């Protein structure tokens, strides 16, 4: 399963660069309580408008990943500045379907192909929160979907290369 890699969105809520050096952690989040019926487009638009004082590097659901902040910059996602500086934040569909987990696994494979093996933790490991809900503990929940190898489509490779810093 190759996912659609969307690069047309940008969050204004980030810090330029990586003061702590290259990322060594991936922090898994979920959008919100599934009973509230949050949507991919709603989360992407929330981050793109900058209404909240937060962001993430990626918003993901089955078959698509929106890059909101370049991996070379510091997204405001962990509720802890030290973790923000050393991590890549992924906001995941709270419905946590197998298709969602497959796409998240492929994205993690692609991130690790660029940065090497990164530790995978949940938002609650960085600050006091219930996030990432049913994705916790993420290394265990996502393990069957990570390391399967991603086969990027040619358009995704072009999109990745055309975006500075990713």
Coordinates of N, CA and C in Angstrom, one line a residue:
X1 N 0.8 -1.2 0.0 CA 0.0 0.0 0.0 C 0.9 1.2 0.0
X2 N 0.8 2.0 -1.0 CA 1.6 3.3 -1.0 C 0.6 4.4 -0.6
X3 N 1.0 5.3 0.1 CA 0.1 6.4 0.6 C 0.3 7.6 -0.2
X4 N -0.7 8.5 -0.1 CA -0.6 9.8 -0.8 C 0.2 10.7 0.1
X5 N 1.2 11.3 -0.3 CA 2.1 12.2 0.5 C 1.7 13.7 0.1
X6 N 1.0 14.4 1.0 CA 0.5 15.7 0.7 C 1.4 16.8 1.3
X7 N 1.9 17.7 0.4 CA 2.9 18.7 0.9 C 2.3 20.1 0.7
X8 N 1.1 20.3 0.4 CA 0.5 21.6 0.1 C 0.1 22.4 1.4
X9 N 0.3 21.8 2.5 CA -0.1 22.4 3.8 C 1.1 22.8 4.6
X10 N 1.0 23.9 5.3 CA 2.1 24.3 6.2 C 1.4 24.9 7.5
X11 N 2.0 24.5 8.6 CA 1.6 25.1 9.9 C 2.5 26.2 10.2
X12 N 2.0 27.4 10.7 CA 2.8 28.5 11.1 C 3.4 28.2 12.5
X13 N 3.0 27.2 13.2 CA 3.4 27.0 14.5 C 4.5 26.0 14.6
X14 N 5.8 26.5 14.5 CA 7.0 25.7 14.5 C 8.2 26.6 14.8
X15 N 9.2 26.0 15.2 CA 10.5 26.7 15.4 C 11.4 26.3 14.3
X16 N 12.1 27.3 13.7 CA 13.0 27.0 12.6 C 14.2 26.2 13.1
X17 N 14.5 25.2 12.3 CA 15.7 24.4 12.6 C 15.5 23.3 13.7
X18 N 16.6 22.7 14.1 CA 16.6 21.6 15.1 C 17.7 22.0 16.1
X19 N 17.5 22.8 17.1 CA 18.5 23.2 18.0 C 19.2 22.0 18.7
X20 N 18.5 20.9 18.9 CA 19.1 19.8 19.6 C 19.7 18.8 18.6
X21 N 19.8 19.1 17.4 CA 20.4 18.2 16.4 C 19.3 17.3 15.7
X22 N 19.8 16.3 15.0 CA 18.9 15.4 14.2 C 17.8 14.8 15.2
X23 N 16.6 14.5 14.6 CA 15.6 13.8 15.5 C 16.1 12.4 15.8
X24 N 15.7 12.0 17.1 CA 16.0 10.6 17.5 C 14.8 9.9 18.1
X25 N 13.6 10.6 18.0 CA 12.4 10.1 18.6 C 11.2 10.4 17.6
X26 N 10.3 9.5 17.5 CA 9.0 9.7 16.9 C 8.0 9.7 18.0
X27 N 7.1 10.8 18.0 CA 6.1 10.8 19.0 C 4.7 10.6 18.3
X28 N 4.0 9.6 18.8 CA 2.7 9.3 18.2 C 1.6 10.0 19.0
X29 N 0.7 10.6 18.3 CA -0.4 11.3 18.9 C -1.7 10.8 18.2
X30 N -2.9 11.1 18.8 CA -4.1 10.9 18.1 C -4.9 12.2 18.1
X31 N -5.8 12.3 17.1 CA -6.4 13.6 16.9 C -7.3 14.1 18.0
X32 N -8.1 13.2 18.6 CA -9.0 13.5 19.6 C -9.9 12.3 19.9
X33 N -10.8 12.4 20.8 CA -11.7 11.3 21.1 C -12.5 11.0 19.8
X34 N -12.5 9.7 19.4 CA -13.3 9.3 18.2 C -14.8 9.7 18.3
X35 N -15.3 9.7 19.5 CA -16.7 10.0 19.7 C -17.1 11.4 19.2
X36 N -16.1 12.3 19.1 CA -16.3 13.7 18.7 C -16.2 13.8 17.1
X37 N -15.9 12.6 16.5 CA -15.9 12.5 15.0 C -14.9 13.5 14.4
X38 N -13.7 13.6 14.9 CA -12.7 14.4 14.2 C -12.4 13.9 12.8
X39 N -11.9 14.8 12.0 CA -11.6 14.4 10.6 C -10.2 14.8 10.2
X40 N -9.7 14.1 9.2 CA -8.4 14.4 8.7 C -8.3 15.8 8.2
X41 N -9.3 16.2 7.4 CA -9.3 17.6 6.9 C -9.4 18.6 8.0
X42 N -10.2 18.3 9.0 CA -10.4 19.2 10.1 C -9.1 19.5 10.9
X43 N -8.3 18.4 11.1 CA -7.1 18.5 11.8 C -6.0 19.2 11.0
X44 N -6.0 18.9 9.7 CA -5.0 19.6 8.8 C -5.3 21.1 8.7
X45 N -6.6 21.4 8.6 CA -7.0 22.8 8.6 C -6.7 23.5 9.9
X46 N -6.9 22.9 11.0 CA -6.6 23.4 12.4 C -5.1 23.8 12.4
X47 N -4.2 22.9 12.0 CA -2.8 23.2 12.0 C -2.4 24.2 11.0
X48 N -3.0 24.2 9.8 CA -2.6 25.1 8.8 C -3.0 26.6 9.1
X49 N -4.1 26.7 9.8 CA -4.6 28.1 10.2 C -3.8 28.6 11.3
X50 N -3.2 27.8 12.1 CA -2.4 28.2 13.3 C -3.3 28.7 14.4
X51 N -4.6 28.3 14.4 CA -5.5 28.7 15.5 C -5.1 28.2 16.9
X52 N -4.6 27.0 16.9 CA -4.1 26.5 18.2 C -2.6 26.8 18.3
X53 N -2.1 26.7 19.4 CA -0.7 27.0 19.7 C 0.1 25.7 19.6
X54 N -0.2 24.9 18.5 CA 0.4 23.6 18.4 C 0.5 23.2 16.9
X55 N 1.2 22.1 16.6 CA 1.4 21.6 15.3 C 1.9 20.2 15.4
X56 N 2.2 19.6 14.3 CA 2.8 18.3 14.2 C 3.5 18.2 12.8
X57 N 4.5 17.3 12.7 CA 5.1 17.2 11.4 C 4.2 16.6 10.4
X58 N 3.3 15.6 10.9 CA 2.5 14.9 10.0 C 1.1 14.7 10.6
X59 N 0.1 14.6 9.7 CA -1.3 14.2 10.0 C -1.5 13.0 9.1
X60 N -2.0 11.9 9.7 CA -2.1 10.6 9.0 C -3.4 9.9 9.2
X61 N -3.9 9.4 8.1 CA -5.0 8.4 8.2 C -4.8 7.4 7.0
X62 N -5.6 6.4 7.0 CA -5.5 5.4 5.9 C -5.2 6.0 4.6
X63 N -4.1 5.6 4.0 CA -3.8 6.0 2.6 C -3.3 7.4 2.4
X64 N -3.1 8.2 3.4 CA -2.6 9.6 3.2 C -1.9 10.2 4.4
X65 N -0.9 11.0 4.1 CA -0.1 11.7 5.1 C 0.1 13.1 4.7
X66 N -0.3 14.0 5.5 CA -0.1 15.5 5.2 C 1.1 15.9 6.0
X67 N 2.1 16.5 5.3 CA 3.3 17.0 6.0 C 3.0 18.5 6.3
X68 N 2.9 18.8 7.6 CA 2.5 20.1 8.1 C 3.7 21.0 8.5
X69 N 4.8 20.3 8.9 CA 6.0 21.0 9.3 C 7.2 20.2 8.8
X70 N 8.2 20.8 8.2 CA 9.3 20.1 7.7 C 10.0 19.3 8.8
X71 N 10.6 18.2 8.4 CA 11.3 17.4 9.4 C 12.6 18.1 9.9
X72 N 13.0 19.1 9.1 CA 14.2 19.9 9.5 C 13.9 21.0 10.5
X73 N 12.6 21.2 10.8 CA 12.1 22.2 11.7 C 11.5 21.5 13.0
X74 N 11.3 22.3 14.0 CA 10.7 21.8 15.3 C 9.3 22.1 15.4
X75 N 8.4 21.1 15.3 CA 7.0 21.2 15.5 C 6.7 21.3 17.0
X76 N 5.6 22.0 17.3 CA 5.1 22.2 18.6 C 4.0 21.1 19.0
X77 N 4.5 20.0 19.4 CA 3.5 18.9 19.5 C 3.6 18.1 20.8
X78 N 4.7 18.0 21.4 CA 4.9 17.1 22.6 C 4.5 17.7 23.9
X79 N 4.2 19.0 24.0 CA 3.9 19.6 25.3 C 5.2 19.7 26.2
X80 N 6.3 19.5 25.6 CA 7.6 19.5 26.3 C 8.7 19.9 25.3
X81 N 9.3 21.1 25.5 CA 10.2 21.7 24.5 C 11.4 20.7 24.2
X82 N 11.9 20.1 25.2 CA 13.0 19.2 25.0 C 12.6 18.1 24.0
X83 N 11.5 17.5 24.2 CA 11.0 16.5 23.2 C 10.7 17.0 21.9
X84 N 10.1 18.2 21.8 CA 9.9 18.8 20.5 C 11.1 19.0 19.7
X85 N 12.2 19.4 20.3 CA 13.5 19.6 19.6 C 14.1 18.3 19.1
X86 N 13.8 17.2 19.7 CA 14.5 16.0 19.2 C 13.5 15.0 18.6
X87 N 12.3 15.4 18.3 CA 11.4 14.4 17.8 C 10.6 14.8 16.5
X88 N 10.0 13.8 15.9 CA 9.1 14.0 14.8 C 7.7 13.6 15.3
X89 N 6.7 14.5 15.2 CA 5.4 14.3 15.7 C 4.4 13.8 14.6
X90 N 3.7 12.7 14.9 CA 2.7 12.2 13.9 C 1.4 12.1 14.6
X91 N 0.4 12.9 14.1 CA -1.0 12.9 14.5 C -1.7 11.8 13.8
X92 N -2.3 10.9 14.5 CA -3.0 9.7 13.9 C -4.5 9.7 14.0
X93 N -5.2 9.1 13.1 CA -6.6 8.9 13.2 C -7.0 8.1 14.4
X94 N -7.8 8.7 15.3 CA -8.1 8.0 16.6 C -8.9 6.7 16.4
X95 N -9.5 6.5 15.2 CA -10.2 5.3 15.0 C -9.3 4.1 14.9
X96 N -8.1 4.3 14.7 CA -7.0 3.3 14.8 C -7.3 2.0 14.0
X97 N -7.7 2.1 12.7 CA -8.0 1.0 11.9 C -6.7 0.3 11.4
X98 N -6.8 -0.9 11.0 CA -5.6 -1.6 10.4 C -5.0 -0.8 9.2
X99 N -5.9 -0.2 8.4 CA -5.4 0.6 7.3 C -4.7 1.9 7.8
X100 N -5.2 2.5 8.9 CA -4.5 3.6 9.5 C -3.1 3.2 10.0
X101 N -3.0 2.1 10.7 CA -1.7 1.6 11.2 C -0.8 1.2 10.1
X102 N -1.3 0.7 9.0 CA -0.4 0.4 7.8 C 0.2 1.6 7.3
X103 N -0.6 2.7 7.1 CA -0.1 3.9 6.6 C 0.9 4.6 7.5
X104 N 0.6 4.5 8.8 CA 1.6 5.1 9.8 C 2.9 4.3 9.8
X105 N 2.8 3.0 9.7 CA 4.0 2.1 9.6 C 4.8 2.5 8.3
X106 N 4.2 2.7 7.2 CA 4.9 3.1 6.0 C 5.6 4.4 6.2
X107 N 4.9 5.4 6.8 CA 5.5 6.7 7.0 C 6.7 6.6 7.9
X108 N 6.5 5.8 9.0 CA 7.7 5.6 9.9 C 8.8 5.0 9.2
X109 N 8.6 4.0 8.3 CA 9.6 3.4 7.5 C 10.3 4.4 6.7
X110 N 9.6 5.3 6.1 CA 10.2 6.4 5.2 C 11.0 7.3 6.1
X111 N 10.4 7.7 7.2 CA 11.2 8.6 8.1 C 12.5 8.0 8.6
X112 N 12.4 6.7 8.9 CA 13.6 6.0 9.4 C 14.6 5.8 8.3
X113 N 14.2 5.7 7.0 CA 15.1 5.6 5.9 C 15.9 6.9 5.8
X114 N 15.3 8.0 6.2 CA 16.0 9.3 6.1 C 16.9 9.6 7.4
X115 N 16.4 9.1 8.5 CA 17.1 9.5 9.8 C 17.7 8.4 10.6
X116 N 17.5 7.2 10.1 CA 18.0 6.0 10.9 C 16.9 5.6 11.9
X117 N 17.2 4.5 12.6 CA 16.2 4.0 13.6 C 15.9 5.0 14.7
X118 N 14.7 5.3 14.9 CA 14.3 6.3 15.9 C 13.4 5.5 16.9
X119 N 13.5 5.9 18.2 CA 12.7 5.4 19.2 C 11.2 5.9 19.0
X120 N 10.2 5.1 19.2 CA 8.8 5.4 19.0 C 8.2 5.4 20.4
X121 N 7.6 6.6 20.7 CA 7.0 6.8 22.0 C 5.6 7.4 21.8
X122 N 4.8 7.5 22.9 CA 3.5 8.1 22.8 C 3.6 9.5 23.4
X123 N 2.7 10.4 23.1 CA 2.6 11.7 23.6 C 2.6 11.7 25.2
X124 N 1.9 10.7 25.8 CA 1.8 10.6 27.2 C 3.2 10.4 27.9
X125 N 4.2 9.9 27.1 CA 5.5 9.7 27.6 C 6.3 11.0 27.7
X126 N 5.8 12.1 27.1 CA 6.4 13.4 27.1 C 5.7 14.4 28.0
X127 N 4.4 14.3 28.2 CA 3.7 15.2 29.1 C 2.4 14.5 29.6
X128 N 1.8 15.0 30.6 CA 0.6 14.4 31.2 C -0.6 14.6 30.3
X129 N -1.0 13.5 29.6 CA -2.2 13.5 28.7 C -2.6 12.1 28.5
X130 N -3.8 11.9 28.0 CA -4.3 10.6 27.6 C -3.9 10.2 26.2
X131 N -3.4 11.1 25.4 CA -2.9 10.9 24.1 C -1.7 10.0 24.1
X132 N -1.6 9.0 23.3 CA -2.3 8.7 22.0 C -3.4 7.7 22.1
X133 N -4.1 7.7 23.2 CA -5.3 6.8 23.3 C -5.0 5.3 22.9
X134 N -5.7 4.8 22.0 CA -5.6 3.3 21.7 C -4.3 3.0 20.9
X135 N -3.5 4.0 20.6 CA -2.2 3.7 20.0 C -1.1 3.4 21.1
X136 N -1.5 3.5 22.3 CA -0.5 3.3 23.4 C -0.4 1.8 23.9
X137 N 0.8 1.3 24.0 CA 2.1 1.8 23.7 C 2.4 1.7 22.2
X138 N 2.8 2.8 21.6 CA 2.9 2.8 20.1 C 3.9 1.9 19.5
X139 N 5.0 1.7 20.2 CA 6.0 0.8 19.6 C 5.4 -0.6 19.5
X140 N 4.6 -1.0 20.4 CA 3.9 -2.4 20.4 C 2.8 -2.4 19.5
X141 N 1.9 -1.4 19.5 CA 0.7 -1.3 18.7 C 1.1 -1.3 17.2
X142 N 2.1 -0.5 16.9 CA 2.5 -0.3 15.5 C 3.6 -1.3 15.0
X143 N 4.1 -2.1 15.9 CA 5.2 -3.1 15.5 C 4.9 -3.9 14.3
X144 N 3.7 -4.5 14.2 CA 3.4 -5.3 13.0 C 3.4 -4.6 11.7
X145 N 3.4 -3.3 11.7 CA 3.3 -2.5 10.5 C 4.6 -1.7 10.2
X146 N 5.6 -1.8 11.0 CA 6.8 -1.1 10.8 C 7.9 -2.1 10.3
X147 N 8.7 -1.6 9.4 CA 9.8 -2.5 8.9 C 9.3 -3.4 7.8
X148 N 8.2 -3.1 7.3 CA 7.7 -3.9 6.2 C 8.2 -3.4 4.8
X149 N 8.8 -2.2 4.9 CA 9.3 -1.6 3.7 C 8.2 -0.9 2.9
X150 N 8.5 0.3 2.5 CA 7.6 1.1 1.8 C 8.1 1.1 0.3
X151 N 7.1 1.1 -0.6 CA 7.5 1.2 -2.0 C 6.9 2.5 -2.5
X152 N 7.7 3.6 -2.4 CA 7.1 4.9 -2.7 C 6.8 4.9 -4.2
X153 N 5.7 5.7 -4.5 CA 5.3 5.9 -5.9 C 6.3 7.0 -6.4
X154 N 6.5 7.0 -7.7 CA 7.4 8.1 -8.3 C 6.9 9.5 -8.0
X155 N 5.6 9.7 -7.9 CA 5.1 11.1 -7.6 C 5.5 11.4 -6.2
X156 N 5.5 10.5 -5.3 CA 5.8 10.8 -3.9 C 7.3 11.1 -3.8
X157 N 8.2 10.4 -4.5 CA 9.6 10.7 -4.5 C 9.8 12.1 -5.0
X158 N 9.1 12.5 -6.1 CA 9.3 13.8 -6.6 C 8.8 14.9 -5.6
X159 N 7.7 14.6 -4.9 CA 7.2 15.5 -3.9 C 8.2 15.7 -2.7
X160 N 8.8 14.6 -2.3 CA 9.7 14.6 -1.2 C 11.0 15.4 -1.6
X161 N 11.5 15.2 -2.8 CA 12.7 15.9 -3.2 C 12.4 17.4 -3.5
X162 N 11.2 17.7 -3.8 CA 10.9 19.1 -4.2 C 10.7 20.0 -3.0
X163 N 10.5 19.4 -1.8 CA 10.3 20.1 -0.6 C 11.6 20.3 0.2
X164 N 12.0 21.5 0.4 CA 13.3 21.7 1.1 C 13.3 21.2 2.5
X165 N 14.3 20.5 2.9 CA 14.5 20.1 4.3 C 13.8 18.8 4.7
X166 N 13.0 18.2 3.8 CA 12.4 17.0 4.2 C 13.2 15.8 3.8

